[in-house]
């Protein structure tokens, strides 16, 4: 496909673009604790500039220490911060990219421990029940913040950036003033839509007066907050009109706030292009360009949205974390070479734990560390196991010029990840596995499916290096009656559901158990989940917890939390909860979802027989896809 519309030139004010793809602002937590740009951040953005996106937007950048959303949020609150930011701008320009910097104040969606001062908002209402109550800003304090936004925008211009985006979305300070959900004021900064819009409009007008008519200003809005009593599209359309009249050059239409954060980064449970109608609604009311976002994973949908008039430009965020070179590949027609985003939201989970990483792209955030080069000496490399880790190791080793052979006992690639794609809505996992398999084959590696690796193969041929990626196997508990219960594993169920009866007990309600419950209840099975923790799927990011919980509730799955299994038998389980010990009866099938144990026997037997031996992924320690592909690339670079 040519995607002629997507790759046609476009302009936002004086910002002339070669195509209509936008990288939206996405927090990384790569900044220094002082809020300065780091080399890691520069490498990350430069790689995406090289990938051919129309322009990239730097993650939300604080106008003040008081407005920090996280300890390692970027700041542009001083000339020194701007000086550091200039290094990023110059690096992106040198790579042929265009760069816009988003400025923001977190408002009530932060913590005083992060900001070092009381959090603020339009009204003394916490963003969520467990969060702090903000100080309601006075008119004098609002005026000072208008000046702070203006000074930050002036610094953005001084960095040499190509434009500034003012964050008015996602429940942060300006959005909280726009929204009836958070703004209960009775003064000139509240009461009605005109009052609620006053502060954001004052910011925009002041910024415009400061940066001049020729410096592009983009405003980001939540088209719908998806909370009761929050902003909805009809009001956002009016706000869009206000902003266009006040000097905005473009509107970037997103959605949600903290209270609806489960939808803010739509996971695979949510339809692709979920917020497209919001951009389309705003576009119908304004003459300036409108940017759409919301789980738009591929260039085909992006091109279609523009052709259908839903938007003028398309933001593709997680897709550009997964593959920074997606724009260039799409323009060249190399669609099979695009690393697909699987909407698993591991990027969000890792951001909250430390800093952004990607389940399908280990190079994201590690661009300086994982710089591929041809091997000094071509080696014969054997990879045992064709799951995601084994395939990634084979891909990188082959890219470096090695002669690679992959041995897989099953007749298809993917390992347990392929099984993990069977529950509802997880089919996208297959896209990544299919991508890896095609890459390995295209690069000339030998992929020997249905061939079990045995140590005596070393007697016939001696490889220079072996990567063991044999994954993990289901862990069995030491419960009394396990054998008599004829319990089966999650792997057994997902590979052959015909062995499962109508009434099913799943012991273990982590992500694996919860998704298996979804899988079986979709087929009409009567399912009960027993979990010893206080909730199910706690190992998954909250987006997945929300939708899984919602799906299981709708399908009337019985969920027993804070409940411990003591004993199993044929058709029953003895469990203990706060009320005591009781017996659960009448099950046709008992399924064990108790985690995994490494399948590392081959590795142990090869020790001392191969000069270079690597153990990666679940075979080393059962974890995530993210860890498997990271360790795979790390090992393949060493060979």
Coordinates of C-alpha atoms in Angstrom, one line a residue, residues 84-308:
X84 CA 20.2 21.1 28.5
X85 CA 17.1 20.8 26.3
X86 CA 18.9 22.6 23.5
X87 CA 21.2 19.6 23.2
X88 CA 18.2 17.4 22.5
X89 CA 16.7 19.8 20.0
X90 CA 20.0 20.1 18.1
X91 CA 20.5 16.3 18.1
X92 CA 17.0 15.8 16.7
X93 CA 17.5 18.4 14.0
X94 CA 20.9 16.9 13.1
X95 CA 19.0 13.6 12.6
X96 CA 16.7 15.3 10.2
X97 CA 13.7 15.5 12.5
X98 CA 11.3 18.2 13.7
X99 CA 10.7 18.6 17.4
X100 CA 7.9 20.1 19.5
X101 CA 8.1 20.3 23.3
X102 CA 5.0 19.9 25.5
X103 CA 4.8 22.0 28.6
X104 CA 2.7 20.9 31.6
X105 CA 1.8 21.4 35.2
X106 CA 0.5 18.2 37.0
X107 CA -1.9 20.1 39.2
X108 CA -3.7 17.8 41.5
X109 CA -2.5 14.6 39.8
X110 CA 0.8 14.4 41.7
X111 CA 2.0 14.2 45.3
X112 CA 3.6 16.8 47.6
X113 CA 6.5 14.3 48.2
X114 CA 7.3 14.8 44.5
X115 CA 6.8 18.5 44.2
X116 CA 8.1 19.5 47.6
X117 CA 5.1 21.8 48.1
X118 CA 1.3 21.4 48.4
X119 CA -0.4 20.2 45.3
X120 CA -2.9 22.6 43.6
X121 CA -6.0 22.6 41.5
X122 CA -9.2 24.5 40.8
X123 CA -11.1 23.1 43.8
X124 CA -10.2 21.1 46.9
X125 CA -11.1 17.7 45.4
X126 CA -8.7 14.8 45.1
X127 CA -8.0 13.4 41.7
X128 CA -8.8 10.0 43.1
X129 CA -10.0 8.9 46.5
X130 CA -6.5 7.8 47.7
X131 CA -4.8 10.9 46.5
X132 CA -4.1 14.2 48.3
X133 CA -6.6 17.0 48.5
X134 CA -5.2 20.0 46.4
X135 CA -5.1 23.6 47.5
X136 CA -7.6 25.6 45.5
X137 CA -5.7 28.3 43.6
X138 CA -6.5 31.9 44.1
X139 CA -6.8 34.4 41.3
X140 CA -3.4 35.8 42.1
X141 CA -1.8 32.3 42.1
X142 CA -3.5 31.7 38.7
X143 CA -2.0 34.8 37.3
X144 CA 1.5 33.7 38.5
X145 CA 0.9 30.3 36.8
X146 CA 0.0 32.0 33.5
X147 CA 3.3 33.8 33.7
X148 CA 5.1 30.5 34.5
X149 CA 3.5 28.8 31.4
X150 CA 4.6 31.8 29.3
X151 CA 8.1 31.8 30.6
X152 CA 8.4 28.0 29.9
X153 CA 7.1 28.5 26.3
X154 CA 9.6 31.3 25.8
X155 CA 12.4 28.9 26.9
X156 CA 11.0 26.3 24.5
X157 CA 11.4 28.7 21.7
X158 CA 14.9 29.6 22.9
X159 CA 16.0 25.9 22.7
X160 CA 15.4 26.1 18.9
X161 CA 12.5 23.7 19.0
X162 CA 10.0 23.8 16.1
X163 CA 6.9 24.5 18.3
X164 CA 5.3 24.1 21.7
X165 CA 2.4 22.0 22.9
X166 CA 0.4 23.2 25.9
X167 CA -1.0 20.2 27.8
X168 CA -4.7 20.8 28.5
X169 CA -5.6 17.1 28.7
X170 CA -5.5 14.0 31.0
X171 CA -6.7 15.7 34.2
X172 CA -3.6 17.8 34.7
X173 CA -3.8 21.4 35.8
X174 CA -5.3 23.1 32.8
X175 CA -7.6 20.2 32.0
X176 CA -8.8 20.2 35.7
X177 CA -9.9 23.8 35.2
X178 CA -11.7 22.9 31.9
X179 CA -13.6 20.0 33.5
X180 CA -16.8 20.1 35.5
X181 CA -15.6 16.9 37.2
X182 CA -12.8 18.8 39.0
X183 CA -13.7 22.5 38.8
X184 CA -16.5 23.4 41.2
X185 CA -15.5 27.1 41.5
X186 CA -18.1 29.9 41.7
X187 CA -15.7 32.7 40.7
X188 CA -14.6 33.9 37.2
X189 CA -12.6 30.7 36.8
X190 CA -15.6 28.4 37.2
X191 CA -19.4 28.4 37.1
X192 CA -19.9 27.6 33.4
X193 CA -17.8 26.6 30.4
X194 CA -16.7 30.1 29.6
X195 CA -15.4 30.4 33.2
X196 CA -13.8 27.0 33.2
X197 CA -12.0 27.8 30.0
X198 CA -10.7 31.2 31.2
X199 CA -7.4 30.0 32.7
X200 CA -6.4 27.8 29.7
X201 CA -7.3 30.7 27.4
X202 CA -5.3 33.2 29.4
X203 CA -2.3 30.8 29.1
X204 CA -2.7 30.4 25.4
X205 CA -3.1 34.2 24.7
X206 CA -0.1 35.0 26.9
X207 CA 2.1 32.4 25.3
X208 CA 1.0 33.6 21.8
X209 CA 1.9 37.2 22.7
X210 CA 5.3 36.0 24.0
X211 CA 6.4 33.6 21.2
X212 CA 5.0 35.6 18.3
X213 CA 2.6 34.8 15.5
X214 CA 5.0 32.5 13.6
X215 CA 5.9 30.0 16.4
X216 CA 3.5 27.0 16.3
X217 CA 1.3 26.4 19.3
X218 CA -0.5 23.1 19.7
X219 CA -3.1 22.5 22.4
X220 CA -3.8 19.0 23.7
X221 CA -7.3 18.2 25.0
X222 CA -9.2 15.4 26.4
X223 CA -12.2 15.0 24.1
X224 CA -14.0 13.0 26.7
X225 CA -12.9 12.3 30.2
X226 CA -14.9 9.1 30.4
X227 CA -16.0 9.8 34.0
X228 CA -19.5 10.7 35.3
X229 CA -19.8 14.5 35.4
X230 CA -16.6 15.0 33.3
X231 CA -15.8 16.7 30.0
X232 CA -17.7 15.3 27.0
X233 CA -17.3 15.9 23.3
X234 CA -19.9 18.6 22.9
X235 CA -18.1 20.8 25.4
X236 CA -14.7 19.9 24.0
X237 CA -15.9 21.0 20.6
X238 CA -16.7 24.4 22.0
X239 CA -13.4 24.6 23.8
X240 CA -11.7 23.8 20.6
X241 CA -13.4 26.7 19.0
X242 CA -12.3 29.0 21.8
X243 CA -8.7 27.9 21.4
X244 CA -8.7 28.2 17.6
X245 CA -10.0 31.8 18.0
X246 CA -7.4 32.6 20.7
X247 CA -4.4 31.6 18.5
X248 CA -3.8 27.8 18.6
X249 CA -2.3 26.4 15.4
X250 CA -3.5 22.8 16.0
X251 CA -5.5 20.7 18.4
X252 CA -4.3 17.3 19.6
X253 CA -7.3 15.3 20.8
X254 CA -6.8 12.6 23.4
X255 CA -9.1 11.5 26.3
X256 CA -9.4 10.6 30.0
X257 CA -8.1 11.8 33.3
X258 CA -6.6 9.9 36.3
X259 CA -9.9 8.5 37.3
X260 CA -10.4 6.9 33.9
X261 CA -6.7 6.0 33.5
X262 CA -7.5 2.4 32.6
X263 CA -8.5 3.8 29.1
X264 CA -5.9 6.5 28.7
X265 CA -3.5 4.0 27.1
X266 CA -6.0 1.7 25.4
X267 CA -4.9 -2.0 25.8
X268 CA -5.7 -4.9 23.5
X269 CA -9.2 -5.2 25.2
X270 CA -10.1 -1.9 23.6
X271 CA -11.0 -1.3 19.9
X272 CA -8.3 0.2 17.7
X273 CA -8.8 3.8 16.9
X274 CA -11.0 4.2 20.0
X275 CA -10.7 8.0 20.2
X276 CA -11.0 8.7 16.5
X277 CA -14.6 10.0 16.8
X278 CA -13.4 12.6 19.3
X279 CA -10.9 14.1 16.9
X280 CA -13.6 13.9 14.1
X281 CA -16.0 15.8 16.4
X282 CA -13.6 18.6 17.1
X283 CA -12.5 18.8 13.5
X284 CA -16.1 19.5 12.5
X285 CA -16.1 22.7 14.5
X286 CA -12.6 24.2 13.8
X287 CA -10.6 25.3 10.7
X288 CA -7.2 24.6 12.2
X289 CA -5.6 21.1 12.0
X290 CA -6.7 18.3 14.3
X291 CA -4.5 15.4 15.4
X292 CA -6.1 12.0 16.4
X293 CA -4.7 9.4 18.8
X294 CA -5.9 6.3 20.5
X295 CA -4.6 2.8 19.8
X296 CA -3.8 3.5 16.1
X297 CA -1.2 0.8 15.7
X298 CA -0.6 0.6 11.9
X299 CA -0.2 3.0 9.0
X300 CA -3.2 1.6 7.2
X301 CA -5.6 2.8 9.9
X302 CA -3.7 6.1 10.1
X303 CA -4.0 6.7 6.4
X304 CA -7.7 5.7 6.4
X305 CA -8.5 8.1 9.3
X306 CA -7.1 11.0 7.3
X307 CA -8.8 10.0 4.1
X308 CA -12.1 9.7 5.9

